[in-house]
Tab-separated table of C-alpha atoms and ligand atoms in Angstrom:
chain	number	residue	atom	x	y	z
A	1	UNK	CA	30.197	-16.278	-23.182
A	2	UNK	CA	30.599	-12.774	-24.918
A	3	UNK	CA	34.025	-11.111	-23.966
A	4	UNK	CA	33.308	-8.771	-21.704
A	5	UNK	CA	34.515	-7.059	-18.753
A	6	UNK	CA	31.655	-8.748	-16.673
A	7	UNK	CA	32.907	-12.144	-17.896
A	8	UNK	CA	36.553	-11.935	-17.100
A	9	UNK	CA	37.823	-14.617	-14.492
A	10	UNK	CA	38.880	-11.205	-12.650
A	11	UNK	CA	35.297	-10.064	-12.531
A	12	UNK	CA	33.711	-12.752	-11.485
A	13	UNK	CA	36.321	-13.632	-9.031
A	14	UNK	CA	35.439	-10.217	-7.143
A	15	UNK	CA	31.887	-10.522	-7.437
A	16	UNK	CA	32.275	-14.348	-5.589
A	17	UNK	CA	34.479	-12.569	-2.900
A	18	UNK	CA	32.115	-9.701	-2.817
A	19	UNK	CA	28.978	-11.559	-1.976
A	20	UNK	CA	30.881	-14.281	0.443
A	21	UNK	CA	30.436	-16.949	-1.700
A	22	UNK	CA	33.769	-17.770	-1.000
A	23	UNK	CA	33.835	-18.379	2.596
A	24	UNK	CA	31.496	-20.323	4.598
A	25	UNK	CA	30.466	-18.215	7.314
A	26	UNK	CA	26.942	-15.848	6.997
A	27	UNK	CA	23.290	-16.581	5.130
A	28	UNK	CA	23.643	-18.750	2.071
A	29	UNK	CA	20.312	-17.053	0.763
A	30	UNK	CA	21.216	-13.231	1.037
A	31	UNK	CA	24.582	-14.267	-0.294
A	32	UNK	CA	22.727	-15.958	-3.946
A	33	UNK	CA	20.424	-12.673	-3.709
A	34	UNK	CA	23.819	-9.915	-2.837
A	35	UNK	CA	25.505	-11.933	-5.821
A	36	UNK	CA	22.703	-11.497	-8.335
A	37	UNK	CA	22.007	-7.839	-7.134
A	38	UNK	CA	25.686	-6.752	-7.818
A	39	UNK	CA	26.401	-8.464	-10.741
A	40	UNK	CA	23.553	-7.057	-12.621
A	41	UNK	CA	24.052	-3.711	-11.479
A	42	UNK	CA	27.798	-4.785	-13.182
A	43	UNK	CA	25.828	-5.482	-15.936
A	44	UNK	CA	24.065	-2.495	-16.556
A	45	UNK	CA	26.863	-0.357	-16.259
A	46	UNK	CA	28.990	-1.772	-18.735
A	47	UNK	CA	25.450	-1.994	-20.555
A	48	UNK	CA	24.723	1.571	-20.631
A	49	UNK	CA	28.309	2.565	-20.532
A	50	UNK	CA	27.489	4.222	-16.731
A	51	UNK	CA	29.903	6.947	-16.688
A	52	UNK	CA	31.561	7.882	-12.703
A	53	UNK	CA	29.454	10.669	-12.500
A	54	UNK	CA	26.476	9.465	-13.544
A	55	UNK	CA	26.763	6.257	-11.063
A	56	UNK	CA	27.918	8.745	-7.913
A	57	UNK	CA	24.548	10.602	-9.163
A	58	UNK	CA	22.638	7.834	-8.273
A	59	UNK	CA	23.943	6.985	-5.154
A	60	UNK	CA	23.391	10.861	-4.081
A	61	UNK	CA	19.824	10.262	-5.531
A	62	UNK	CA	19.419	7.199	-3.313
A	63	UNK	CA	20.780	9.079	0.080
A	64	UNK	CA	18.465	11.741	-0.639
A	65	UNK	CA	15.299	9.644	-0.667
A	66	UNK	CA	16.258	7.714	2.359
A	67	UNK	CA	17.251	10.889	4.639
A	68	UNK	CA	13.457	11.955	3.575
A	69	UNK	CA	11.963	8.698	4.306
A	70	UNK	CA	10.919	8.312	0.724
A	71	UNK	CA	12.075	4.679	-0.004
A	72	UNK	CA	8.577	3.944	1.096
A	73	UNK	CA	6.921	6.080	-1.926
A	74	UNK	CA	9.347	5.172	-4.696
A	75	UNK	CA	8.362	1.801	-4.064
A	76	UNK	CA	5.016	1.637	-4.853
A	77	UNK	CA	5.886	4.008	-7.746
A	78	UNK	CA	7.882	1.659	-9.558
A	79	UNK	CA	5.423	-0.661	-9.340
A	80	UNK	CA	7.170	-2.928	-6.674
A	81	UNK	CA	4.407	-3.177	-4.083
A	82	UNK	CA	2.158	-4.426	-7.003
A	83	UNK	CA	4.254	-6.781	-8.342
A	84	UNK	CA	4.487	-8.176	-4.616
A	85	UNK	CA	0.789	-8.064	-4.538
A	86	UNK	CA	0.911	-10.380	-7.469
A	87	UNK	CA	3.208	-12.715	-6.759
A	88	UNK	CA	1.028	-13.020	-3.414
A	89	UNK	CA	-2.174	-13.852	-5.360
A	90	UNK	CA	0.019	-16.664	-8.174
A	91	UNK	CA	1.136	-18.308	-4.163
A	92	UNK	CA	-2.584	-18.246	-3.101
A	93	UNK	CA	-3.982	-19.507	-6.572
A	94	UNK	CA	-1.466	-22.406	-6.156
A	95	UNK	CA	-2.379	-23.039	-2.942
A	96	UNK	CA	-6.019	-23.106	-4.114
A	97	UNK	CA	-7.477	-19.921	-2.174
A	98	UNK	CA	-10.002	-17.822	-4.019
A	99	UNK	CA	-12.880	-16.048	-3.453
A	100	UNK	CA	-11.531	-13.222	-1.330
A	101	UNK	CA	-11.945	-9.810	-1.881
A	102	UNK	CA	-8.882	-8.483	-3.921
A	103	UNK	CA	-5.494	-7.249	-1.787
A	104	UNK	CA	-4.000	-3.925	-2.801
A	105	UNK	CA	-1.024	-2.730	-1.670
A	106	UNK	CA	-0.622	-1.012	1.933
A	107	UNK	CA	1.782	2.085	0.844
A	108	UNK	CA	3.659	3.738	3.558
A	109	UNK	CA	1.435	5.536	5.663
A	110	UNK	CA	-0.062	2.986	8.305
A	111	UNK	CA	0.042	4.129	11.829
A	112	UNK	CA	-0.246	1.212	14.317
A	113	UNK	CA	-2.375	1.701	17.123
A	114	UNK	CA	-5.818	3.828	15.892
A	115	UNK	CA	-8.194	3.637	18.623
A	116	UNK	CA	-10.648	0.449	18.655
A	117	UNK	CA	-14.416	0.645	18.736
A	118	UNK	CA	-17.080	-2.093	18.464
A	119	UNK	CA	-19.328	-1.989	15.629
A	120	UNK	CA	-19.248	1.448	14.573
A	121	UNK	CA	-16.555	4.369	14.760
A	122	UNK	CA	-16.838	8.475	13.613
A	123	UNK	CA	-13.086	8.638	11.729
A	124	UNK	CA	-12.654	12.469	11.796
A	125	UNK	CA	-13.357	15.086	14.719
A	126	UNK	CA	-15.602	17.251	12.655
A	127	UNK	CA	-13.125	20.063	12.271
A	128	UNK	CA	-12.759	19.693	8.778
A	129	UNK	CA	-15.395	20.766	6.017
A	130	UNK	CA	-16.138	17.606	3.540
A	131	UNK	CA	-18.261	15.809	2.063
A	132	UNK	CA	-19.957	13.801	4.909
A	133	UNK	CA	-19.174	10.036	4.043
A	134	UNK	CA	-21.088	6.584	5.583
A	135	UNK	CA	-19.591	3.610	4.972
A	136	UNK	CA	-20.414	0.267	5.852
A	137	UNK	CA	-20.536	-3.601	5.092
A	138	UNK	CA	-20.030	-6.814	6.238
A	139	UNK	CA	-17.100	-9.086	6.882
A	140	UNK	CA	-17.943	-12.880	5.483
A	141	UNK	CA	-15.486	-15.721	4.554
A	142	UNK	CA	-15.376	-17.550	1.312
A	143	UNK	CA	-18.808	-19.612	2.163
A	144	UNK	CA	-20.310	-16.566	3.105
A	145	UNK	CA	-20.538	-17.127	6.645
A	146	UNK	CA	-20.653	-13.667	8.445
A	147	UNK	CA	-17.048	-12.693	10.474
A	148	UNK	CA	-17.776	-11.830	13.703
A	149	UNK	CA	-15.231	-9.885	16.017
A	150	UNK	CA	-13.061	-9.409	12.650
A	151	UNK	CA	-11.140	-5.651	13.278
A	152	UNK	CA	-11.321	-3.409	10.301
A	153	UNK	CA	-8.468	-1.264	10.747
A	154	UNK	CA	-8.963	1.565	8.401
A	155	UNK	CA	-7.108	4.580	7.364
A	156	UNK	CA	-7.407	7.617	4.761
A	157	UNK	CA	-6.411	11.182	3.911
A	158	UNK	CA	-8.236	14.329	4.712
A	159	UNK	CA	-9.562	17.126	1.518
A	160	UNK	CA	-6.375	17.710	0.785
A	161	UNK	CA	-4.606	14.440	0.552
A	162	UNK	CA	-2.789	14.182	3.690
A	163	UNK	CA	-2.608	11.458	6.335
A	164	UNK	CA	-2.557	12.008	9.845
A	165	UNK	CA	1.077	11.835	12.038
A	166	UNK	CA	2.748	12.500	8.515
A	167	UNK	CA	0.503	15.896	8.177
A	168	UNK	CA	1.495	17.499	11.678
A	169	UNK	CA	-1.723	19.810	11.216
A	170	UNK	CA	-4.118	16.794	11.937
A	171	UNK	CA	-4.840	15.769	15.255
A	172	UNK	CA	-3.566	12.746	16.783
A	173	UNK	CA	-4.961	9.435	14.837
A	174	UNK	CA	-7.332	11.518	12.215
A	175	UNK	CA	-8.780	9.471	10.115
A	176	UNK	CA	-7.828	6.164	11.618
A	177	UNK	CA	-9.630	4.098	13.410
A	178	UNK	CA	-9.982	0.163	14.571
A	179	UNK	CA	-13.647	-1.169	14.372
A	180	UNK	CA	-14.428	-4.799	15.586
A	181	UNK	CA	-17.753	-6.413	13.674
A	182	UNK	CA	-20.515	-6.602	15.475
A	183	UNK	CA	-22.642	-10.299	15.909
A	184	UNK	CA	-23.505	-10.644	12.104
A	185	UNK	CA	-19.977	-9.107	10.941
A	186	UNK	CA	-20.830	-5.866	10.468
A	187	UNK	CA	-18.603	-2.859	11.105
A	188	UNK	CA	-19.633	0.875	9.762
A	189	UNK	CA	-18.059	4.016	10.184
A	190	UNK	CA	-18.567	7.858	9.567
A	191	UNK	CA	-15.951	10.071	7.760
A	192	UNK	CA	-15.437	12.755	5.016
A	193	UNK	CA	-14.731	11.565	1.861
A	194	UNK	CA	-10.765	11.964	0.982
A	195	UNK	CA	-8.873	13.377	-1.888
A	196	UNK	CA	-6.174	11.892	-3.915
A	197	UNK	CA	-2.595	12.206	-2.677
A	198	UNK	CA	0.166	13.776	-4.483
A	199	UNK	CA	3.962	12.918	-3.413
A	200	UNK	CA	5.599	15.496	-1.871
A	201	UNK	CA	6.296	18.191	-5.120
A	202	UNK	CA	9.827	18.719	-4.540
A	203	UNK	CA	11.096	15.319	-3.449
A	204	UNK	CA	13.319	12.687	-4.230
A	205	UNK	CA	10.615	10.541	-5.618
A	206	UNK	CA	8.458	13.111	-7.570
A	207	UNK	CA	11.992	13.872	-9.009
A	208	UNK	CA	12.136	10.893	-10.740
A	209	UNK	CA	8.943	10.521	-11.423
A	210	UNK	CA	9.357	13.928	-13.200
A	211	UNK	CA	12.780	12.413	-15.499
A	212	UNK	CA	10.196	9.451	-16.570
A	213	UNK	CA	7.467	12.167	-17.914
A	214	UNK	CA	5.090	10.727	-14.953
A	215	UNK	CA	3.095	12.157	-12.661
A	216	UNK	CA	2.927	11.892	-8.721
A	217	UNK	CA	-1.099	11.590	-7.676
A	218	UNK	CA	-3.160	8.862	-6.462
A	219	UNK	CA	-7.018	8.530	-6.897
A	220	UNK	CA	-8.815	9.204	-3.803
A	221	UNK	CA	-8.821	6.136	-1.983
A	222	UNK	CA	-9.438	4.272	1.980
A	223	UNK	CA	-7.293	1.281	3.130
A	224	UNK	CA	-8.077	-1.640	5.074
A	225	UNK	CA	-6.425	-4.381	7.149
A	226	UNK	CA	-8.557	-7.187	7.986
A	227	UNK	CA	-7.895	-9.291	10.125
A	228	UNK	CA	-9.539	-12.191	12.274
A	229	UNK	CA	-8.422	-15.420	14.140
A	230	UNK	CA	-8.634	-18.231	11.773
A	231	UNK	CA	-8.421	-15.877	8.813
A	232	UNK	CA	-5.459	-14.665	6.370
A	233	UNK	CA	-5.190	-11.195	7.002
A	234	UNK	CA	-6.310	-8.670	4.252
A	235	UNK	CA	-4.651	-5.968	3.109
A	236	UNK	CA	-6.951	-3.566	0.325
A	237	UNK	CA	-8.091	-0.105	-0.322
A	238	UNK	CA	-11.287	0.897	-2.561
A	239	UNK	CA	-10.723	3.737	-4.452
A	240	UNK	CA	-13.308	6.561	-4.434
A	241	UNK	CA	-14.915	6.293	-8.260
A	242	UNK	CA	-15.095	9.496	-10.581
A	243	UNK	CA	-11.884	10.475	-10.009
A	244	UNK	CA	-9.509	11.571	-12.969
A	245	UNK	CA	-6.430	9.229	-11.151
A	246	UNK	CA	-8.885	6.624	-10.791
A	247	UNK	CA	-7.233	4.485	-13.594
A	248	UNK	CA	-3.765	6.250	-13.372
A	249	UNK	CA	-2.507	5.711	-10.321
A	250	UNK	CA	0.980	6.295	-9.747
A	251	UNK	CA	1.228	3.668	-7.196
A	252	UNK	CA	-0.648	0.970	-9.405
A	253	UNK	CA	-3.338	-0.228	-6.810
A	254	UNK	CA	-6.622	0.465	-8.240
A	255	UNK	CA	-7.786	-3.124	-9.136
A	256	UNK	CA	-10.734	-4.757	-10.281
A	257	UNK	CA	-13.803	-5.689	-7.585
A	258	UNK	CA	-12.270	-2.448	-5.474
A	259	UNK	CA	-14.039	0.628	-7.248
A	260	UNK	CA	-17.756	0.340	-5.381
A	261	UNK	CA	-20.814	2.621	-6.363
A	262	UNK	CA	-20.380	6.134	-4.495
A	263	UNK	CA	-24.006	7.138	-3.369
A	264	UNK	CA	-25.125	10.995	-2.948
A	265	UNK	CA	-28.148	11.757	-1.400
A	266	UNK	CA	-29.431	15.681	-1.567
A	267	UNK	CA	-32.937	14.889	-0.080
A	268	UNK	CA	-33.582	16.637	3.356
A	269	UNK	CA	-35.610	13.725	4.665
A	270	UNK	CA	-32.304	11.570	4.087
A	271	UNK	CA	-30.437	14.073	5.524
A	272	UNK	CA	-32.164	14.348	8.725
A	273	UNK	CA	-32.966	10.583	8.697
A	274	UNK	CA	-29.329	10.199	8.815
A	275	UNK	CA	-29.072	12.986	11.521
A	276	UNK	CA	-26.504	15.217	9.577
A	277	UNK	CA	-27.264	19.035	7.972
A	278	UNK	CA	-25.396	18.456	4.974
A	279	UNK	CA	-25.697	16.160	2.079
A	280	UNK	CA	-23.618	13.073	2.390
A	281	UNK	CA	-22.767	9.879	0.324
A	282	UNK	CA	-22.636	6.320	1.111
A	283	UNK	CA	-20.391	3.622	0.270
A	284	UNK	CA	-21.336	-0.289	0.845
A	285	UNK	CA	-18.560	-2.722	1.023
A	286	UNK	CA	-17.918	-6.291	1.819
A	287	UNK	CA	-14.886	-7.803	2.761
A	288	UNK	CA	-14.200	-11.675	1.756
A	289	UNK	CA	-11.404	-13.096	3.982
A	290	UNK	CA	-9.763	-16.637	3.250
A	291	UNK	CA	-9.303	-19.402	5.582
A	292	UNK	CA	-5.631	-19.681	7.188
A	293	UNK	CA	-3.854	-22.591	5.396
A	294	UNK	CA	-0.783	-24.293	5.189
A	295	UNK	CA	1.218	-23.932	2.580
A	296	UNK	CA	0.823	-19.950	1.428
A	297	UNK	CA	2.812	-17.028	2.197
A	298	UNK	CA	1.855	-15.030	5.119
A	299	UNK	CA	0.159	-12.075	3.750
A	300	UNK	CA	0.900	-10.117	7.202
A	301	UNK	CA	3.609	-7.548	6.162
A	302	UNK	CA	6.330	-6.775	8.817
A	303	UNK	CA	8.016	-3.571	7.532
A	304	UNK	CA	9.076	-0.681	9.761
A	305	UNK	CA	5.507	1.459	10.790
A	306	UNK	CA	5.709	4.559	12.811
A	307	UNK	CA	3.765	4.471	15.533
A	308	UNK	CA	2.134	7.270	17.335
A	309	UNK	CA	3.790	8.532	20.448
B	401	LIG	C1	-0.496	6.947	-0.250
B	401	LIG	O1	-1.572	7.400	0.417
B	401	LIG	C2	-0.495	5.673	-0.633
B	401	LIG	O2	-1.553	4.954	-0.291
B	401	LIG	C3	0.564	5.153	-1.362
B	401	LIG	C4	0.541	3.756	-1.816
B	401	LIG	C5	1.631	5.939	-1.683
B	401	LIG	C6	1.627	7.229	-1.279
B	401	LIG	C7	0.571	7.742	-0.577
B	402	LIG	FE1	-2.949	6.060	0.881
């Protein structure tokens, strides 16, 4: 071993103490994973020479982003929710699952509780000017056996990129709705197409983005959940294709498989077929759910979600 600080009996004396390895009492797991975390933050101070200042700059850093509820964004901007997503898709390769329509990550802005239609849902109240949007498709599993009574619990942003409850100037639930398939597995919905999100320009996470010379937006984009008895639960978003984020997202999600054809129609007969006064696009998409097995990681997420009151 090198001689450094790190390496001294003394050092690694306190970091034993430190993480309980010591005594006998507590979880053997977090203490391994406490251990590992501390020593190589050790590490990388005496790496980088981490000056008092500089570490106590951090720490304010790290206050800052939790008292704003941000830990939820910096994640998925460092690339952590991805590389969670992965390490879910090496467990179900392994456990020989394929064939499903690709996960993305879920980000922090799931509400729990959207109301629940059958079949069909409208996703915003109409108050908004948009781009009218249809979307719809078809739950199947792997042998392409239609999903009936799957939910479809989906969620986006308005025009300018925010998500109800987190944007008080949405009404309750915007943009968020629960739709069960219908008999053959089909769900479809009416909304307005969403723009990108930006993180919040003078936050805690944008601020670091800003000291790595990156940028804060996401490409317009819809997430799912879904879910049915039987099934492992899906967690995706398609991103909405054309736009200039659509391959630099700060959050890392757009994936291959999750980027379907956007369809505009202009033609008045379409229009009124479709018994709107405004040009409109449509979206198809087709969810592909695995079997439950033994043997793979859940891929139902418990993290903290607010809730609507
Ligand atoms: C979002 O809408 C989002 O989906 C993610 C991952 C991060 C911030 C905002
Ligand atoms: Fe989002």
């Amino acid at each position: 071993m090198d001689e450094t600080l790190l390496n001294t009996s003394h050092v690694q004396e306190l970091l034993t103490r430190v993480s309980g390895l010591d005594n006998d009492k507590g979880d053997a797991r977090l203490k391994r994973i406490v251990h590992r975390v501390v020593s190589d933050l050790f590490r990388t101070i005496e790496d980088f020479d981490v000056q008092p200042d500089e570490f106590w700059s951090a720490m304010s850093y790290l206050t800052r982003l939790g008292q704003a509820n941000e830990v939820g964004l910096l994640v998925p901007g460092l690339g952590i929710e991805h590389f969670l997503d992965l390490r879910l898709d090496e467990a179900e390769k392994k456990a020989g699952l394929e064939g499903g329509t690709p996960r993305t990550i879920e980000g922090p802005l799931y509400i729990a509780g959207a109301p629940l239609s059958k079949g069909e849902a409208r996703l915003d109240d109409g108050s908004e000017e948009g781009e009218i949007l249809f979307m719809e498709g078809q739950v199947r599993d792997t042998e392409g056996r239609p999903v009936t009574g799957a939910i479809v619990d989906v969620w986006h942003a308005n025009t300018k990129g925010g998500y109800s409850f987190f944007d008080p100037s949405q009404p309750k639930y915007n943009l968020r709705r629960r739709i069960e398939t219908d008999a053959e597995g089909r769900y479809r919905f009416r909304s307005i197409l969403p723009s990108g999100y930006a993180c919040p320009p003078n936050g805690a996470t944008q601020q670091l983005l800003d000291q790595l010379g990156r940028h804060g937006n996401r490409p317009a984009h819809i997430h799912f959940f879904v879910s049915a008895p039987g099934y492992r639960q899906l967690t995706t978003q398609i991103n909405i294709e054309g736009d200039e984020y659509l391959h630099d997202d700060f959050a890392f999600a757009t994936r291959d498989g999750l980027v379907p054809p956007v369809r505009r129609s202009t033609d008045p007969a379409a229009i009124r077929a479709r018994g709107v006064d405004a040009p409109f696009v449509e979206i198809t998409f087709d969810f592909v759910l695995n079997r439950a097995v033994e043997g793979a990681p859940d891929t139902v997420v418990h993290r903290a979600h607010a809730e609507a009151a």
